[in-house]
Amino acid sequence: MNTGRALVLFSGGQDSTTCLAWALTRFDRVETLGFDYGQRHDAELDCRMTVRSRITALQPDWARRLGDDHLLDAGVLKRLGASAMTDDVAIALQEDGVPNTFVPGRNLLFFTLAAALAYRRGLDVLVGGMSQTDYSGYPDCRDNTLKALQVALSLGTDRPLRIETPLMWLDKADTWDLARQLGGAALVDLVRAETHTCYLNQRDRLHDWGYGCGRCPACELRARGYRQWAARRAPA
Ligand code: ZN
């Protein structure tokens, strides 16, 4: 058990749900923060409360440690526009090789708002599900970006603030395995059935890896990771 009081950036997706479980095993007090930024996949916002209520049933300690939820309006990101994450345009690679689902400044803004909330709530660890290993090439998910942000936010609030990113060096198969390590089959089932990843907001069919269209980049990454993880676990 680490000392500290954590605020988890919690979108209701696979990664942030795994991070929530990770934080609940480590910190005595864990609050959650979500953002409404006009994302096309707003189904994830509905998943947040379901995951929160069901994850506490998995372990008595987790129920005791899980504190308040917060939802902030970050709609200014949609007004800045021009991202396939918020606007109804086809998902594609930009000329610079970054997918057009990239929302410039999103994680910078999210962590800045999280730091302000943490200041108000007396929390000293921010937990985010960013990863640089197997993901979409978003520059604000990189370890160096978040290390620099940790320094800036600590200086700017004059408090030692730690940013923890437990998935930073994991691929999607590792993330499924981390869920299994943290909460066994029950947590894997919760991630599978109650979290949302699909950019196109589809939840009409449950695949072995969860709900989604199966074709958008987020679904492809999630499905491929699940299959790799399942293959690893299959007897030779
Ligand atoms: Zn999809």
PDB file of N, CA and C and ligand atoms in Angstrom, residues 91 196-202 209 211-220, ligand 1:
ATOM      1  N   ILE A  91     -12.237   8.728 -39.991  1.00  0.00           N
ATOM      2  CA  ILE A  91     -10.993   8.562 -39.243  1.00  0.00           C
ATOM      3  C   ILE A  91      -9.874   8.191 -40.219  1.00  0.00           C
ATOM      4  N   HIS A 196     -16.255   1.091 -22.364  1.00  0.00           N
ATOM      5  CA  HIS A 196     -16.511   1.473 -23.754  1.00  0.00           C
ATOM      6  C   HIS A 196     -15.254   2.026 -24.404  1.00  0.00           C
ATOM      7  N   THR A 197     -14.983   1.587 -25.636  1.00  0.00           N
ATOM      8  CA  THR A 197     -13.793   2.006 -26.355  1.00  0.00           C
ATOM      9  C   THR A 197     -14.121   2.545 -27.746  1.00  0.00           C
ATOM     10  N   CYS A 198     -15.167   2.037 -28.378  1.00  0.00           N
ATOM     11  CA  CYS A 198     -15.435   2.291 -29.801  1.00  0.00           C
ATOM     12  C   CYS A 198     -15.624   3.770 -30.113  1.00  0.00           C
ATOM     13  N   TYR A 199     -14.831   4.274 -31.048  1.00  0.00           N
ATOM     14  CA  TYR A 199     -14.937   5.674 -31.457  1.00  0.00           C
ATOM     15  C   TYR A 199     -16.303   5.983 -32.063  1.00  0.00           C
ATOM     16  N   LEU A 200     -16.912   4.959 -32.690  1.00  0.00           N
ATOM     17  CA  LEU A 200     -18.180   5.193 -33.392  1.00  0.00           C
ATOM     18  C   LEU A 200     -19.387   4.969 -32.494  1.00  0.00           C
ATOM     19  N   ASN A 201     -19.127   4.726 -31.205  1.00  0.00           N
ATOM     20  CA  ASN A 201     -20.179   4.733 -30.185  1.00  0.00           C
ATOM     21  C   ASN A 201     -21.102   3.521 -30.272  1.00  0.00           C
ATOM     22  N   GLN A 202     -20.672   2.456 -30.957  1.00  0.00           N
ATOM     23  CA  GLN A 202     -21.575   1.316 -31.129  1.00  0.00           C
ATOM     24  C   GLN A 202     -21.489   0.354 -29.953  1.00  0.00           C
ATOM     25  N   TRP A 209     -14.121  -9.529 -26.917  1.00  0.00           N
ATOM     26  CA  TRP A 209     -13.301  -8.437 -26.372  1.00  0.00           C
ATOM     27  C   TRP A 209     -14.141  -7.258 -25.864  1.00  0.00           C
ATOM     28  N   TYR A 211     -17.897  -4.617 -26.357  1.00  0.00           N
ATOM     29  CA  TYR A 211     -18.824  -4.014 -27.323  1.00  0.00           C
ATOM     30  C   TYR A 211     -18.072  -3.098 -28.278  1.00  0.00           C
ATOM     31  N   GLY A 212     -18.583  -2.982 -29.508  1.00  0.00           N
ATOM     32  CA  GLY A 212     -18.014  -2.012 -30.428  1.00  0.00           C
ATOM     33  C   GLY A 212     -18.245  -2.417 -31.868  1.00  0.00           C
ATOM     34  N   CYS A 213     -17.882  -1.499 -32.773  1.00  0.00           N
ATOM     35  CA  CYS A 213     -18.112  -1.740 -34.198  1.00  0.00           C
ATOM     36  C   CYS A 213     -17.156  -2.799 -34.742  1.00  0.00           C
ATOM     37  N   GLY A 214     -15.994  -2.957 -34.098  1.00  0.00           N
ATOM     38  CA  GLY A 214     -15.014  -3.945 -34.535  1.00  0.00           C
ATOM     39  C   GLY A 214     -14.116  -3.467 -35.663  1.00  0.00           C
ATOM     40  N   ARG A 215     -14.373  -2.275 -36.193  1.00  0.00           N
ATOM     41  CA  ARG A 215     -13.625  -1.806 -37.362  1.00  0.00           C
ATOM     42  C   ARG A 215     -12.858  -0.508 -37.122  1.00  0.00           C
ATOM     43  N   CYS A 216     -13.297   0.333 -36.191  1.00  0.00           N
ATOM     44  CA  CYS A 216     -12.590   1.606 -35.972  1.00  0.00           C
ATOM     45  C   CYS A 216     -11.240   1.302 -35.308  1.00  0.00           C
ATOM     46  N   PRO A 217     -10.292   2.242 -35.343  1.00  0.00           N
ATOM     47  CA  PRO A 217      -8.960   1.959 -34.781  1.00  0.00           C
ATOM     48  C   PRO A 217      -8.999   1.550 -33.318  1.00  0.00           C
ATOM     49  N   ALA A 218      -9.900   2.138 -32.529  1.00  0.00           N
ATOM     50  CA  ALA A 218      -9.960   1.798 -31.101  1.00  0.00           C
ATOM     51  C   ALA A 218     -10.446   0.370 -30.905  1.00  0.00           C
ATOM     52  N   CYS A 219     -11.465  -0.028 -31.682  1.00  0.00           N
ATOM     53  CA  CYS A 219     -11.955  -1.411 -31.590  1.00  0.00           C
ATOM     54  C   CYS A 219     -10.879  -2.391 -32.064  1.00  0.00           C
ATOM     55  N   GLU A 220     -10.204  -2.062 -33.158  1.00  0.00           N
ATOM     56  CA  GLU A 220      -9.181  -2.968 -33.688  1.00  0.00           C
ATOM     57  C   GLU A 220      -8.070  -3.211 -32.670  1.00  0.00           C
TER      58      GLU A 220
HETATM   59 ZN    ZN B   1     -15.408   0.843 -33.027  1.00  0.00          ZN
END
